[in-house]
Amino acid sequence: MSSETTAGVKVEVRSTYIPEESMPENFYYFFAYTVQITNLRTEPVQLLARHWIITDGQGRVQEVKGEGVVGEQPTIEPGHTFEYSSFCPLQTTTGLMKGSYSMIDSRGQNFEVLIPEFFLVEPGSYN
């Protein structure tokens, strides 16, 4: 598990390879990841947008930006955790992801929260 705390918001990420959704013969490797976002602050925060940087095993980079996560812009109360799962297909057996969330606090102040770098690895891969 990768973990990073920025501006009083903790982000933890776990990733796993999903063999039943993958087709190695077609260079298609399917990874799932679960993110936990914990508000360590004393006031609520809301996640507005995401920015992912995805790098595959050959160094190709893809950026993904959008509103919210999994169709939501959750408000996270102090001491609470919001958890969601998503996926990332790659053309290589390994890769890595990192990024940031754009958030706003109860006073209307915008701030960025880092998503820690984490690896996507098909078990048994050597590249």
Coordinates of C-alpha atoms in Angstrom, one line a residue, residues 4-125:
E4 CA 0.8 10.2 1.3
T5 CA -0.6 13.0 3.6
T6 CA -1.0 16.5 2.1
A7 CA -2.6 19.5 3.8
G8 CA -4.3 17.2 6.4
V9 CA -5.7 14.7 3.9
K10 CA -4.3 11.2 3.8
V11 CA -4.5 9.2 0.6
E12 CA -3.7 5.4 0.6
V13 CA -3.8 3.2 -2.5
R14 CA -3.7 -0.5 -3.1
S15 CA -3.4 -2.1 -6.5
T16 CA -3.9 -5.6 -7.8
Y17 CA -3.6 -7.4 -11.1
I18 CA -6.9 -8.9 -12.5
P19 CA -6.0 -12.0 -14.6
E20 CA -9.6 -12.9 -15.5
E21 CA -10.0 -9.4 -17.2
S22 CA -6.5 -9.5 -18.9
M23 CA -5.5 -10.8 -22.3
P24 CA -1.7 -11.1 -22.3
E25 CA -1.8 -12.6 -25.9
N26 CA -3.2 -9.2 -27.0
F27 CA -0.9 -7.1 -24.7
Y28 CA -3.8 -6.2 -22.5
Y29 CA -3.2 -6.2 -18.7
F30 CA -6.0 -5.2 -16.4
F31 CA -5.3 -3.7 -13.0
A32 CA -7.7 -2.6 -10.3
Y33 CA -6.9 -0.1 -7.5
T34 CA -8.6 1.0 -4.3
V35 CA -8.2 4.5 -2.9
Q36 CA -8.9 5.6 0.7
I37 CA -9.1 9.3 1.3
T38 CA -9.1 10.2 5.0
N39 CA -9.8 13.7 6.3
L40 CA -7.4 14.4 9.2
R41 CA -8.5 18.1 9.3
T42 CA -11.0 19.7 11.7
E43 CA -13.4 20.8 9.0
P44 CA -15.1 19.0 6.0
V45 CA -13.4 18.9 2.6
Q46 CA -14.8 18.2 -0.8
L47 CA -13.0 16.4 -3.7
L48 CA -13.7 18.4 -6.8
A49 CA -11.4 16.8 -9.5
R50 CA -8.7 14.3 -10.2
H51 CA -5.5 14.3 -12.2
W52 CA -3.8 11.0 -12.9
I53 CA -0.4 10.4 -14.5
I54 CA -0.1 6.8 -15.8
T55 CA 3.2 5.5 -17.1
D56 CA 3.4 2.0 -18.6
G57 CA 6.4 -0.3 -18.6
Q58 CA 7.8 1.2 -21.8
G59 CA 7.7 4.7 -20.5
R60 CA 4.6 5.9 -22.3
V61 CA 2.7 8.5 -20.3
Q62 CA -1.0 9.1 -20.3
E63 CA -2.7 11.9 -18.3
V64 CA -6.3 11.7 -17.2
K65 CA -8.2 14.7 -15.8
G66 CA -11.8 15.0 -14.8
E67 CA -14.4 16.0 -12.3
G68 CA -14.7 14.0 -9.1
V69 CA -14.0 10.2 -8.8
V70 CA -16.3 7.4 -9.9
G71 CA -19.1 9.9 -10.7
E72 CA -19.0 11.6 -7.3
Q73 CA -17.6 14.8 -5.8
P74 CA -17.7 13.5 -2.2
T75 CA -17.6 15.7 0.9
I76 CA -15.5 14.0 3.6
E77 CA -16.2 14.9 7.2
P78 CA -13.4 15.3 9.8
G79 CA -12.1 11.9 10.8
H80 CA -14.0 10.1 8.1
T81 CA -12.7 8.1 5.1
F82 CA -14.1 7.9 1.5
E83 CA -13.1 4.8 -0.4
Y84 CA -13.6 3.9 -4.0
S85 CA -12.2 1.4 -6.5
S86 CA -11.4 1.9 -10.2
F87 CA -9.2 0.2 -12.8
C88 CA -6.4 0.9 -15.3
P89 CA -5.7 -1.3 -18.4
L90 CA -2.1 -1.3 -19.7
Q91 CA -0.4 -2.7 -22.8
T92 CA 2.6 -3.8 -20.6
T93 CA 2.9 -6.1 -17.6
T94 CA 4.1 -3.2 -15.4
G95 CA 3.4 0.5 -14.9
L96 CA 2.9 3.1 -12.3
M97 CA 0.4 5.7 -11.4
K98 CA 0.4 9.0 -9.4
G99 CA -1.4 12.2 -9.4
S100 CA -3.5 14.7 -7.3
Y101 CA -6.9 15.6 -6.2
S102 CA -8.3 19.2 -6.3
M103 CA -10.2 19.8 -3.2
I104 CA -12.0 22.7 -1.4
D105 CA -12.4 23.3 2.3
S106 CA -15.4 24.7 4.2
R107 CA -14.0 28.2 3.9
G108 CA -13.9 28.0 0.1
Q109 CA -10.1 27.6 -0.1
N110 CA -9.0 25.3 -2.9
F111 CA -6.0 23.0 -2.4
E112 CA -4.2 20.1 -4.0
V113 CA -3.7 16.7 -2.4
L114 CA -1.1 14.3 -3.7
I115 CA -1.9 10.8 -4.7
P116 CA 1.2 8.7 -3.9
E117 CA 3.0 6.8 -6.6
F118 CA 2.0 3.2 -6.8
F119 CA 3.0 0.3 -9.0
L120 CA 0.9 -1.9 -11.3
V121 CA 2.6 -5.3 -11.6
E122 CA 1.5 -8.5 -13.2
P123 CA 2.8 -11.3 -11.0
G124 CA 5.7 -13.0 -12.6
S125 CA 6.6 -10.1 -14.9

